[in-house]
Amino acid sequence: MDEFIMLISNVGFPIAVASYLLIRLEPVIKELQQSISGLTMVIAKQNEVTQGQINQLVDFVQKKKTS
């Protein structure tokens, strides 16, 4: 029983902090991702890149992110 309590006290706090930070930072990360996508499109438009090329670039980046 004492070992179980020690395990909870040693591991529980880092798990709680990591979970809290993940929950708090996830919306910020998604917002930053949307900003980066928008800025990528603006830069592409300024460099006269077609919409098809922009879509290919976005698809490429998303595939890289998931693999």
mmCIF file of N, CA and C in Angstrom:
data_model
loop_
_atom_site.group_PDB
_atom_site.id
_atom_site.type_symbol
_atom_site.label_atom_id
_atom_site.label_comp_id
_atom_site.label_asym_id
_atom_site.label_seq_id
_atom_site.Cartn_x
_atom_site.Cartn_y
_atom_site.Cartn_z
ATOM 1 N N MET A 1 0.824 -1.198 0.000
ATOM 2 C CA MET A 1 0.000 0.000 0.000
ATOM 3 C C MET A 1 0.865 1.258 0.000
ATOM 4 N N ASP A 2 1.932 1.228 0.800
ATOM 5 C CA ASP A 2 2.825 2.385 0.859
ATOM 6 C C ASP A 2 3.521 2.626 -0.480
ATOM 7 N N GLU A 3 3.847 1.532 -1.175
ATOM 8 C CA GLU A 3 4.490 1.670 -2.483
ATOM 9 C C GLU A 3 3.541 2.339 -3.481
ATOM 10 N N PHE A 4 2.283 1.979 -3.409
ATOM 11 C CA PHE A 4 1.283 2.570 -4.308
ATOM 12 C C PHE A 4 1.150 4.070 -4.052
ATOM 13 N N ILE A 5 1.121 4.463 -2.800
ATOM 14 C CA ILE A 5 1.018 5.883 -2.447
ATOM 15 C C ILE A 5 2.268 6.629 -2.902
ATOM 16 N N MET A 6 3.440 6.026 -2.741
ATOM 17 C CA MET A 6 4.681 6.655 -3.208
ATOM 18 C C MET A 6 4.678 6.803 -4.730
ATOM 19 N N LEU A 7 4.168 5.789 -5.423
ATOM 20 C CA LEU A 7 4.097 5.854 -6.881
ATOM 21 C C LEU A 7 3.191 6.994 -7.325
ATOM 22 N N ILE A 8 2.042 7.123 -6.684
ATOM 23 C CA ILE A 8 1.106 8.207 -7.012
ATOM 24 C C ILE A 8 1.749 9.559 -6.724
ATOM 25 N N SER A 9 2.419 9.675 -5.603
ATOM 26 C CA SER A 9 3.005 10.974 -5.248
ATOM 27 C C SER A 9 4.186 11.324 -6.147
ATOM 28 N N ASN A 10 4.930 10.350 -6.611
ATOM 29 C CA ASN A 10 6.084 10.617 -7.469
ATOM 30 C C ASN A 10 5.701 10.841 -8.928
ATOM 31 N N VAL A 11 4.705 10.136 -9.407
ATOM 32 C CA VAL A 11 4.340 10.191 -10.819
ATOM 33 C C VAL A 11 3.089 11.031 -11.049
ATOM 34 N N GLY A 12 2.246 11.127 -10.075
ATOM 35 C CA GLY A 12 0.971 11.829 -10.246
ATOM 36 C C GLY A 12 1.120 13.303 -10.556
ATOM 37 N N PHE A 13 2.021 13.977 -9.874
ATOM 38 C CA PHE A 13 2.193 15.411 -10.099
ATOM 39 C C PHE A 13 2.680 15.720 -11.512
ATOM 40 N N PRO A 14 3.717 15.051 -12.018
ATOM 41 C CA PRO A 14 4.126 15.328 -13.401
ATOM 42 C C PRO A 14 3.033 15.026 -14.424
ATOM 43 N N ILE A 15 2.267 13.983 -14.196
ATOM 44 C CA ILE A 15 1.163 13.664 -15.104
ATOM 45 C C ILE A 15 0.117 14.766 -15.057
ATOM 46 N N ALA A 16 -0.196 15.249 -13.878
ATOM 47 C CA ALA A 16 -1.189 16.319 -13.744
ATOM 48 C C ALA A 16 -0.713 17.600 -14.422
ATOM 49 N N VAL A 17 0.554 17.955 -14.252
ATOM 50 C CA VAL A 17 1.095 19.170 -14.876
ATOM 51 C C VAL A 17 1.103 19.032 -16.394
ATOM 52 N N ALA A 18 1.547 17.894 -16.897
ATOM 53 C CA ALA A 18 1.584 17.675 -18.346
ATOM 54 C C ALA A 18 0.179 17.720 -18.939
ATOM 55 N N SER A 19 -0.786 17.122 -18.269
ATOM 56 C CA SER A 19 -2.169 17.144 -18.753
ATOM 57 C C SER A 19 -2.723 18.561 -18.766
ATOM 58 N N TYR A 20 -2.474 19.295 -17.711
ATOM 59 C CA TYR A 20 -2.945 20.680 -17.632
ATOM 60 C C TYR A 20 -2.357 21.521 -18.760
ATOM 61 N N LEU A 21 -1.045 21.405 -18.970
ATOM 62 C CA LEU A 21 -0.402 22.191 -20.026
ATOM 63 C C LEU A 21 -0.910 21.796 -21.403
ATOM 64 N N LEU A 22 -1.119 20.516 -21.633
ATOM 65 C CA LEU A 22 -1.631 20.061 -22.922
ATOM 66 C C LEU A 22 -3.016 20.620 -23.187
ATOM 67 N N ILE A 23 -3.867 20.599 -22.186
ATOM 68 C CA ILE A 23 -5.229 21.121 -22.342
ATOM 69 C C ILE A 23 -5.204 22.629 -22.562
ATOM 70 N N ARG A 24 -4.339 23.332 -21.848
ATOM 71 C CA ARG A 24 -4.270 24.798 -21.973
ATOM 72 C C ARG A 24 -3.635 25.246 -23.285
ATOM 73 N N LEU A 25 -2.656 24.514 -23.785
ATOM 74 C CA LEU A 25 -1.908 24.952 -24.960
ATOM 75 C C LEU A 25 -2.483 24.457 -26.283
ATOM 76 N N GLU A 26 -3.339 23.464 -26.260
ATOM 77 C CA GLU A 26 -3.882 22.926 -27.511
ATOM 78 C C GLU A 26 -4.616 23.982 -28.339
ATOM 79 N N PRO A 27 -5.502 24.802 -27.756
ATOM 80 C CA PRO A 27 -6.153 25.840 -28.570
ATOM 81 C C PRO A 27 -5.161 26.854 -29.138
ATOM 82 N N VAL A 28 -4.136 27.176 -28.387
ATOM 83 C CA VAL A 28 -3.129 28.128 -28.860
ATOM 84 C C VAL A 28 -2.376 27.537 -30.046
ATOM 85 N N ILE A 29 -2.033 26.272 -29.966
ATOM 86 C CA ILE A 29 -1.318 25.611 -31.056
ATOM 87 C C ILE A 29 -2.183 25.564 -32.311
ATOM 88 N N LYS A 30 -3.465 25.267 -32.164
ATOM 89 C CA LYS A 30 -4.359 25.237 -33.326
ATOM 90 C C LYS A 30 -4.492 26.621 -33.952
ATOM 91 N N GLU A 31 -4.564 27.649 -33.129
ATOM 92 C CA GLU A 31 -4.663 29.017 -33.638
ATOM 93 C C GLU A 31 -3.390 29.409 -34.385
ATOM 94 N N LEU A 32 -2.251 29.035 -33.858
ATOM 95 C CA LEU A 32 -0.987 29.318 -34.537
ATOM 96 C C LEU A 32 -0.896 28.576 -35.871
ATOM 97 N N GLN A 33 -1.402 27.358 -35.900
ATOM 98 C CA GLN A 33 -1.399 26.582 -37.140
ATOM 99 C C GLN A 33 -2.260 27.260 -38.201
ATOM 100 N N GLN A 34 -3.411 27.785 -37.808
ATOM 101 C CA GLN A 34 -4.274 28.500 -38.745
ATOM 102 C C GLN A 34 -3.596 29.776 -39.231
ATOM 103 N N SER A 35 -2.911 30.472 -38.353
ATOM 104 C CA SER A 35 -2.196 31.689 -38.742
ATOM 105 C C SER A 35 -1.092 31.378 -39.746
ATOM 106 N N ILE A 36 -0.369 30.314 -39.503
ATOM 107 C CA ILE A 36 0.701 29.925 -40.417
ATOM 108 C C ILE A 36 0.131 29.557 -41.781
ATOM 109 N N SER A 37 -0.981 28.838 -41.802
ATOM 110 C CA SER A 37 -1.610 28.480 -43.078
ATOM 111 C C SER A 37 -2.055 29.725 -43.827
ATOM 112 N N GLY A 38 -2.646 30.666 -43.122
ATOM 113 C CA GLY A 38 -3.085 31.908 -43.751
ATOM 114 C C GLY A 38 -1.923 32.711 -44.300
ATOM 115 N N LEU A 39 -0.858 32.817 -43.534
ATOM 116 C CA LEU A 39 0.317 33.553 -43.991
ATOM 117 C C LEU A 39 0.987 32.859 -45.178
ATOM 118 N N THR A 40 0.956 31.534 -45.186
ATOM 119 C CA THR A 40 1.496 30.792 -46.326
ATOM 120 C C THR A 40 0.734 31.137 -47.593
ATOM 121 N N MET A 41 -0.580 31.230 -47.487
ATOM 122 C CA MET A 41 -1.397 31.576 -48.651
ATOM 123 C C MET A 41 -1.124 33.006 -49.109
ATOM 124 N N VAL A 42 -0.950 33.920 -48.179
ATOM 125 C CA VAL A 42 -0.660 35.314 -48.540
ATOM 126 C C VAL A 42 0.670 35.398 -49.281
ATOM 127 N N ILE A 43 1.679 34.729 -48.759
ATOM 128 C CA ILE A 43 2.991 34.744 -49.410
ATOM 129 C C ILE A 43 2.910 34.095 -50.785
ATOM 130 N N ALA A 44 2.163 33.005 -50.883
ATOM 131 C CA ALA A 44 2.019 32.333 -52.172
ATOM 132 C C ALA A 44 1.319 33.236 -53.182
ATOM 133 N N LYS A 45 0.301 33.944 -52.765
ATOM 134 C CA LYS A 45 -0.410 34.866 -53.660
ATOM 135 C C LYS A 45 0.514 35.992 -54.113
ATOM 136 N N GLN A 46 1.343 36.497 -53.224
ATOM 137 C CA GLN A 46 2.273 37.566 -53.585
ATOM 138 C C GLN A 46 3.306 37.090 -54.603
ATOM 139 N N ASN A 47 3.622 35.808 -54.561
ATOM 140 C CA ASN A 47 4.595 35.243 -55.494
ATOM 141 C C ASN A 47 3.922 34.620 -56.711
ATOM 142 N N GLU A 48 2.650 34.933 -56.909
ATOM 143 C CA GLU A 48 1.859 34.492 -58.057
ATOM 144 C C GLU A 48 1.800 32.968 -58.188
ATOM 145 N N VAL A 49 1.610 32.314 -57.077
ATOM 146 C CA VAL A 49 1.438 30.871 -57.065
ATOM 147 C C VAL A 49 -0.044 30.585 -57.259
ATOM 148 N N THR A 50 -0.374 29.571 -58.060
ATOM 149 C CA THR A 50 -1.778 29.261 -58.330
ATOM 150 C C THR A 50 -2.414 28.562 -57.134
ATOM 151 N N GLN A 51 -3.741 28.557 -57.116
ATOM 152 C CA GLN A 51 -4.476 27.918 -56.019
ATOM 153 C C GLN A 51 -4.178 26.419 -55.970
ATOM 154 N N GLY A 52 -4.037 25.802 -57.127
ATOM 155 C CA GLY A 52 -3.708 24.374 -57.170
ATOM 156 C C GLY A 52 -2.370 24.078 -56.521
ATOM 157 N N GLN A 53 -1.392 24.929 -56.771
ATOM 158 C CA GLN A 53 -0.077 24.748 -56.156
ATOM 159 C C GLN A 53 -0.137 24.971 -54.649
ATOM 160 N N ILE A 54 -0.962 25.923 -54.231
ATOM 161 C CA ILE A 54 -1.144 26.162 -52.793
ATOM 162 C C ILE A 54 -1.750 24.927 -52.139
ATOM 163 N N ASN A 55 -2.775 24.347 -52.779
ATOM 164 C CA ASN A 55 -3.417 23.150 -52.230
ATOM 165 C C ASN A 55 -2.427 21.992 -52.144
ATOM 166 N N GLN A 56 -1.582 21.842 -53.165
ATOM 167 C CA GLN A 56 -0.568 20.789 -53.134
ATOM 168 C C GLN A 56 0.400 21.005 -51.976
ATOM 169 N N LEU A 57 0.782 22.242 -51.761
ATOM 170 C CA LEU A 57 1.699 22.563 -50.667
ATOM 171 C C LEU A 57 1.068 22.250 -49.312
ATOM 172 N N VAL A 58 -0.182 22.645 -49.140
ATOM 173 C CA VAL A 58 -0.885 22.384 -47.876
ATOM 174 C C VAL A 58 -1.032 20.885 -47.653
ATOM 175 N N ASP A 59 -1.399 20.132 -48.700
ATOM 176 C CA ASP A 59 -1.522 18.679 -48.575
ATOM 177 C C ASP A 59 -0.184 18.044 -48.206
ATOM 178 N N PHE A 60 0.884 18.521 -48.832
ATOM 179 C CA PHE A 60 2.219 17.991 -48.547
ATOM 180 C C PHE A 60 2.596 18.215 -47.086
ATOM 181 N N VAL A 61 2.337 19.410 -46.595
ATOM 182 C CA VAL A 61 2.681 19.738 -45.206
ATOM 183 C C VAL A 61 1.855 18.906 -44.236
ATOM 184 N N GLN A 62 0.568 18.717 -44.531
ATOM 185 C CA GLN A 62 -0.282 17.927 -43.641
ATOM 186 C C GLN A 62 0.148 16.467 -43.624
ATOM 187 N N LYS A 63 0.559 15.931 -44.774
ATOM 188 C CA LYS A 63 1.029 14.545 -44.814
ATOM 189 C C LYS A 63 2.323 14.396 -44.024
ATOM 190 N N LYS A 64 3.214 15.383 -44.124
ATOM 191 C CA LYS A 64 4.468 15.342 -43.373
ATOM 192 C C LYS A 64 4.204 15.378 -41.874
ATOM 193 N N LYS A 65 3.193 16.173 -41.503
ATOM 194 C CA LYS A 65 2.881 16.355 -40.083
ATOM 195 C C LYS A 65 2.345 15.063 -39.473
ATOM 196 N N THR A 66 1.563 14.298 -40.240
ATOM 197 C CA THR A 66 0.951 13.093 -39.693
ATOM 198 C C THR A 66 1.885 11.893 -39.724
ATOM 199 N N SER A 67 2.925 11.941 -40.541
ATOM 200 C CA SER A 67 3.824 10.778 -40.612
ATOM 201 C C SER A 67 5.028 10.918 -39.726
#
